[in-house]
């Protein structure tokens, strides 16, 4: 809002109206009566004059001595008899150079408007510049995905529109930049999606044409005493029931089958086959299970990698030799109570029969125990008997004992296959 020029302030007095100062009885000098509301603008006008002309301007409001009818002195507004509103009575000499002051203020306002317009244009340019860079990056990204090859027409349209964006930016047509940016963005997204779809289709065709390289899928590690020239466990391997056999290296051997060298999906069939092979081998040999999906490019790579961890494998075999894994789950039916302390003391009997014990995740509040025990084969019957006795004592609990299994939770190894 512009400040009202001081030569337009309403001046009122006992005998004078208009823009002329007059004297106040009992006070020396000539005065203006000015509405209090108009003094809200006085300091801003004064600052404008000082800024542009380095003049004294209007005396700052807080220093102006106010005199009024009836001997009022100080800085308080007062009611002037016969006129509505509250007024201040100001020395005329304090309002000198009115024309210069108003010109200065007008120039200041013009300068402020110009500065605001300049800032607005700079902000517009900065926003437009970011849009141009964003669109440019999107176009480059589309090129990297192969869009020029698989969506040539769309990319030609995008390139043409981007050139128009750069031209509009150069002549500061920022609204045009925004309009074209939306168009290019849509073209680029469509081109990129089309290219990715074509690439995926091509990969599928190539995958059908080129079968995966045959590698070695590893199930477990067993001791090797060299008594067999070749040890086979039958045709029950993953991916087509290929032969499962042993590849010796030194005094240990890897139980493998020939299978595609690829990343194996964790399907129910694949997991079942993997575990069945290990369980079968365990009937005759101590086993260190391998994690699911350990496929190696060839026999040489397999031997090289396993050789690096030979010491760990031998230690693991020694640890599980003559032992099996048993699982115990204890479930509390809903709404059932039991003596936790008594149960805790009795469950120790299972732990005492095991070499090691590991706790599994409890998937619900009702599952009060999910544990795995490594038990010597000669103690399996005793362990199962202890579990049965526990079930009879705590009839309100559901106690499930599973196994014997390969020591999946105590000696499973994972090395650098696929």
JSON list of C-alpha atoms in Angstrom, two decimals, residues 189-269:
[
{"chain": "A", "resi": 189, "resn": "UNK", "atom": "CA", "xyz": [7.70, -42.71, -20.24]},
{"chain": "A", "resi": 190, "resn": "UNK", "atom": "CA", "xyz": [5.87, -44.41, -23.09]},
{"chain": "A", "resi": 191, "resn": "UNK", "atom": "CA", "xyz": [9.11, -44.94, -25.05]},
{"chain": "A", "resi": 192, "resn": "UNK", "atom": "CA", "xyz": [10.92, -46.31, -22.01]},
{"chain": "A", "resi": 193, "resn": "UNK", "atom": "CA", "xyz": [8.09, -48.72, -21.16]},
{"chain": "A", "resi": 194, "resn": "UNK", "atom": "CA", "xyz": [7.96, -49.94, -24.76]},
{"chain": "A", "resi": 195, "resn": "UNK", "atom": "CA", "xyz": [11.74, -50.46, -24.85]},
{"chain": "A", "resi": 196, "resn": "UNK", "atom": "CA", "xyz": [11.81, -52.37, -21.56]},
{"chain": "A", "resi": 197, "resn": "UNK", "atom": "CA", "xyz": [9.00, -54.62, -22.76]},
{"chain": "A", "resi": 198, "resn": "UNK", "atom": "CA", "xyz": [10.85, -55.38, -26.00]},
{"chain": "A", "resi": 199, "resn": "UNK", "atom": "CA", "xyz": [14.08, -56.06, -24.13]},
{"chain": "A", "resi": 200, "resn": "UNK", "atom": "CA", "xyz": [12.30, -58.45, -21.76]},
{"chain": "A", "resi": 201, "resn": "UNK", "atom": "CA", "xyz": [10.72, -60.29, -24.68]},
{"chain": "A", "resi": 202, "resn": "UNK", "atom": "CA", "xyz": [14.12, -60.57, -26.37]},
{"chain": "A", "resi": 203, "resn": "UNK", "atom": "CA", "xyz": [15.68, -61.98, -23.19]},
{"chain": "A", "resi": 204, "resn": "UNK", "atom": "CA", "xyz": [12.97, -64.62, -22.95]},
{"chain": "A", "resi": 205, "resn": "UNK", "atom": "CA", "xyz": [13.53, -65.66, -26.56]},
{"chain": "A", "resi": 206, "resn": "UNK", "atom": "CA", "xyz": [17.30, -65.86, -26.02]},
{"chain": "A", "resi": 207, "resn": "UNK", "atom": "CA", "xyz": [16.80, -67.84, -22.81]},
{"chain": "A", "resi": 208, "resn": "UNK", "atom": "CA", "xyz": [14.81, -70.43, -24.75]},
{"chain": "A", "resi": 209, "resn": "UNK", "atom": "CA", "xyz": [17.46, -70.61, -27.47]},
{"chain": "A", "resi": 210, "resn": "UNK", "atom": "CA", "xyz": [20.45, -70.94, -25.10]},
{"chain": "A", "resi": 211, "resn": "UNK", "atom": "CA", "xyz": [20.06, -73.59, -22.38]},
{"chain": "A", "resi": 212, "resn": "UNK", "atom": "CA", "xyz": [21.79, -72.90, -19.05]},
{"chain": "A", "resi": 213, "resn": "UNK", "atom": "CA", "xyz": [25.32, -74.25, -18.67]},
{"chain": "A", "resi": 214, "resn": "UNK", "atom": "CA", "xyz": [25.40, -77.59, -16.86]},
{"chain": "A", "resi": 215, "resn": "UNK", "atom": "CA", "xyz": [26.94, -77.20, -13.43]},
{"chain": "A", "resi": 216, "resn": "UNK", "atom": "CA", "xyz": [27.11, -79.08, -10.14]},
{"chain": "A", "resi": 217, "resn": "UNK", "atom": "CA", "xyz": [24.36, -78.74, -7.54]},
{"chain": "A", "resi": 218, "resn": "UNK", "atom": "CA", "xyz": [25.66, -79.56, -4.03]},
{"chain": "A", "resi": 219, "resn": "UNK", "atom": "CA", "xyz": [23.53, -81.16, -1.29]},
{"chain": "A", "resi": 220, "resn": "UNK", "atom": "CA", "xyz": [25.93, -81.98, 1.52]},
{"chain": "A", "resi": 221, "resn": "UNK", "atom": "CA", "xyz": [29.47, -82.90, 2.57]},
{"chain": "A", "resi": 222, "resn": "UNK", "atom": "CA", "xyz": [30.42, -86.39, 3.82]},
{"chain": "A", "resi": 223, "resn": "UNK", "atom": "CA", "xyz": [33.66, -88.08, 5.00]},
{"chain": "A", "resi": 224, "resn": "UNK", "atom": "CA", "xyz": [35.61, -89.91, 2.28]},
{"chain": "A", "resi": 225, "resn": "UNK", "atom": "CA", "xyz": [37.76, -92.94, 2.99]},
{"chain": "A", "resi": 226, "resn": "UNK", "atom": "CA", "xyz": [38.53, -93.84, -0.62]},
{"chain": "A", "resi": 227, "resn": "UNK", "atom": "CA", "xyz": [36.93, -97.25, -0.51]},
{"chain": "A", "resi": 228, "resn": "UNK", "atom": "CA", "xyz": [34.78, -96.55, -3.57]},
{"chain": "A", "resi": 229, "resn": "UNK", "atom": "CA", "xyz": [35.94, -95.58, -7.03]},
{"chain": "A", "resi": 230, "resn": "UNK", "atom": "CA", "xyz": [32.56, -93.94, -7.50]},
{"chain": "A", "resi": 231, "resn": "UNK", "atom": "CA", "xyz": [29.71, -93.53, -5.02]},
{"chain": "A", "resi": 232, "resn": "UNK", "atom": "CA", "xyz": [26.16, -93.07, -6.36]},
{"chain": "A", "resi": 233, "resn": "UNK", "atom": "CA", "xyz": [22.91, -92.48, -4.42]},
{"chain": "A", "resi": 234, "resn": "UNK", "atom": "CA", "xyz": [20.46, -92.91, -7.31]},
{"chain": "A", "resi": 235, "resn": "UNK", "atom": "CA", "xyz": [18.58, -90.71, -9.76]},
{"chain": "A", "resi": 236, "resn": "UNK", "atom": "CA", "xyz": [16.75, -88.27, -7.51]},
{"chain": "A", "resi": 237, "resn": "UNK", "atom": "CA", "xyz": [18.45, -84.89, -8.03]},
{"chain": "A", "resi": 238, "resn": "UNK", "atom": "CA", "xyz": [16.85, -81.50, -8.57]},
{"chain": "A", "resi": 239, "resn": "UNK", "atom": "CA", "xyz": [15.80, -80.44, -12.08]},
{"chain": "A", "resi": 240, "resn": "UNK", "atom": "CA", "xyz": [14.98, -83.77, -13.73]},
{"chain": "A", "resi": 241, "resn": "UNK", "atom": "CA", "xyz": [15.96, -86.50, -11.24]},
{"chain": "A", "resi": 242, "resn": "UNK", "atom": "CA", "xyz": [19.56, -86.61, -12.39]},
{"chain": "A", "resi": 243, "resn": "UNK", "atom": "CA", "xyz": [22.05, -88.94, -10.69]},
{"chain": "A", "resi": 244, "resn": "UNK", "atom": "CA", "xyz": [23.22, -87.97, -7.21]},
{"chain": "A", "resi": 245, "resn": "UNK", "atom": "CA", "xyz": [26.86, -88.94, -6.66]},
{"chain": "A", "resi": 246, "resn": "UNK", "atom": "CA", "xyz": [29.95, -88.05, -4.61]},
{"chain": "A", "resi": 247, "resn": "UNK", "atom": "CA", "xyz": [32.91, -85.94, -5.78]},
{"chain": "A", "resi": 248, "resn": "UNK", "atom": "CA", "xyz": [35.86, -86.65, -3.44]},
{"chain": "A", "resi": 249, "resn": "UNK", "atom": "CA", "xyz": [38.57, -84.11, -2.63]},
{"chain": "A", "resi": 250, "resn": "UNK", "atom": "CA", "xyz": [40.99, -85.48, -0.07]},
{"chain": "A", "resi": 251, "resn": "UNK", "atom": "CA", "xyz": [39.34, -87.06, 2.94]},
{"chain": "A", "resi": 252, "resn": "UNK", "atom": "CA", "xyz": [35.93, -85.45, 2.37]},
{"chain": "A", "resi": 253, "resn": "UNK", "atom": "CA", "xyz": [33.47, -85.51, -0.53]},
{"chain": "A", "resi": 254, "resn": "UNK", "atom": "CA", "xyz": [30.68, -83.34, -1.90]},
{"chain": "A", "resi": 255, "resn": "UNK", "atom": "CA", "xyz": [27.38, -85.04, -2.71]},
{"chain": "A", "resi": 256, "resn": "UNK", "atom": "CA", "xyz": [26.17, -83.48, -5.97]},
{"chain": "A", "resi": 257, "resn": "UNK", "atom": "CA", "xyz": [24.07, -83.90, -9.10]},
{"chain": "A", "resi": 258, "resn": "UNK", "atom": "CA", "xyz": [24.60, -82.48, -12.57]},
{"chain": "A", "resi": 259, "resn": "UNK", "atom": "CA", "xyz": [22.16, -79.58, -12.93]},
{"chain": "A", "resi": 260, "resn": "UNK", "atom": "CA", "xyz": [21.87, -76.25, -14.76]},
{"chain": "A", "resi": 261, "resn": "UNK", "atom": "CA", "xyz": [24.21, -73.54, -13.45]},
{"chain": "A", "resi": 262, "resn": "UNK", "atom": "CA", "xyz": [21.61, -70.93, -12.52]},
{"chain": "A", "resi": 263, "resn": "UNK", "atom": "CA", "xyz": [19.80, -69.35, -9.60]},
{"chain": "A", "resi": 264, "resn": "UNK", "atom": "CA", "xyz": [17.33, -71.84, -8.12]},
{"chain": "A", "resi": 265, "resn": "UNK", "atom": "CA", "xyz": [13.85, -70.78, -7.09]},
{"chain": "A", "resi": 266, "resn": "UNK", "atom": "CA", "xyz": [12.76, -71.71, -3.58]},
{"chain": "A", "resi": 267, "resn": "UNK", "atom": "CA", "xyz": [9.78, -73.84, -4.65]},
{"chain": "A", "resi": 268, "resn": "UNK", "atom": "CA", "xyz": [8.17, -76.59, -2.60]},
{"chain": "A", "resi": 269, "resn": "UNK", "atom": "CA", "xyz": [9.38, -79.30, -5.02]}
]
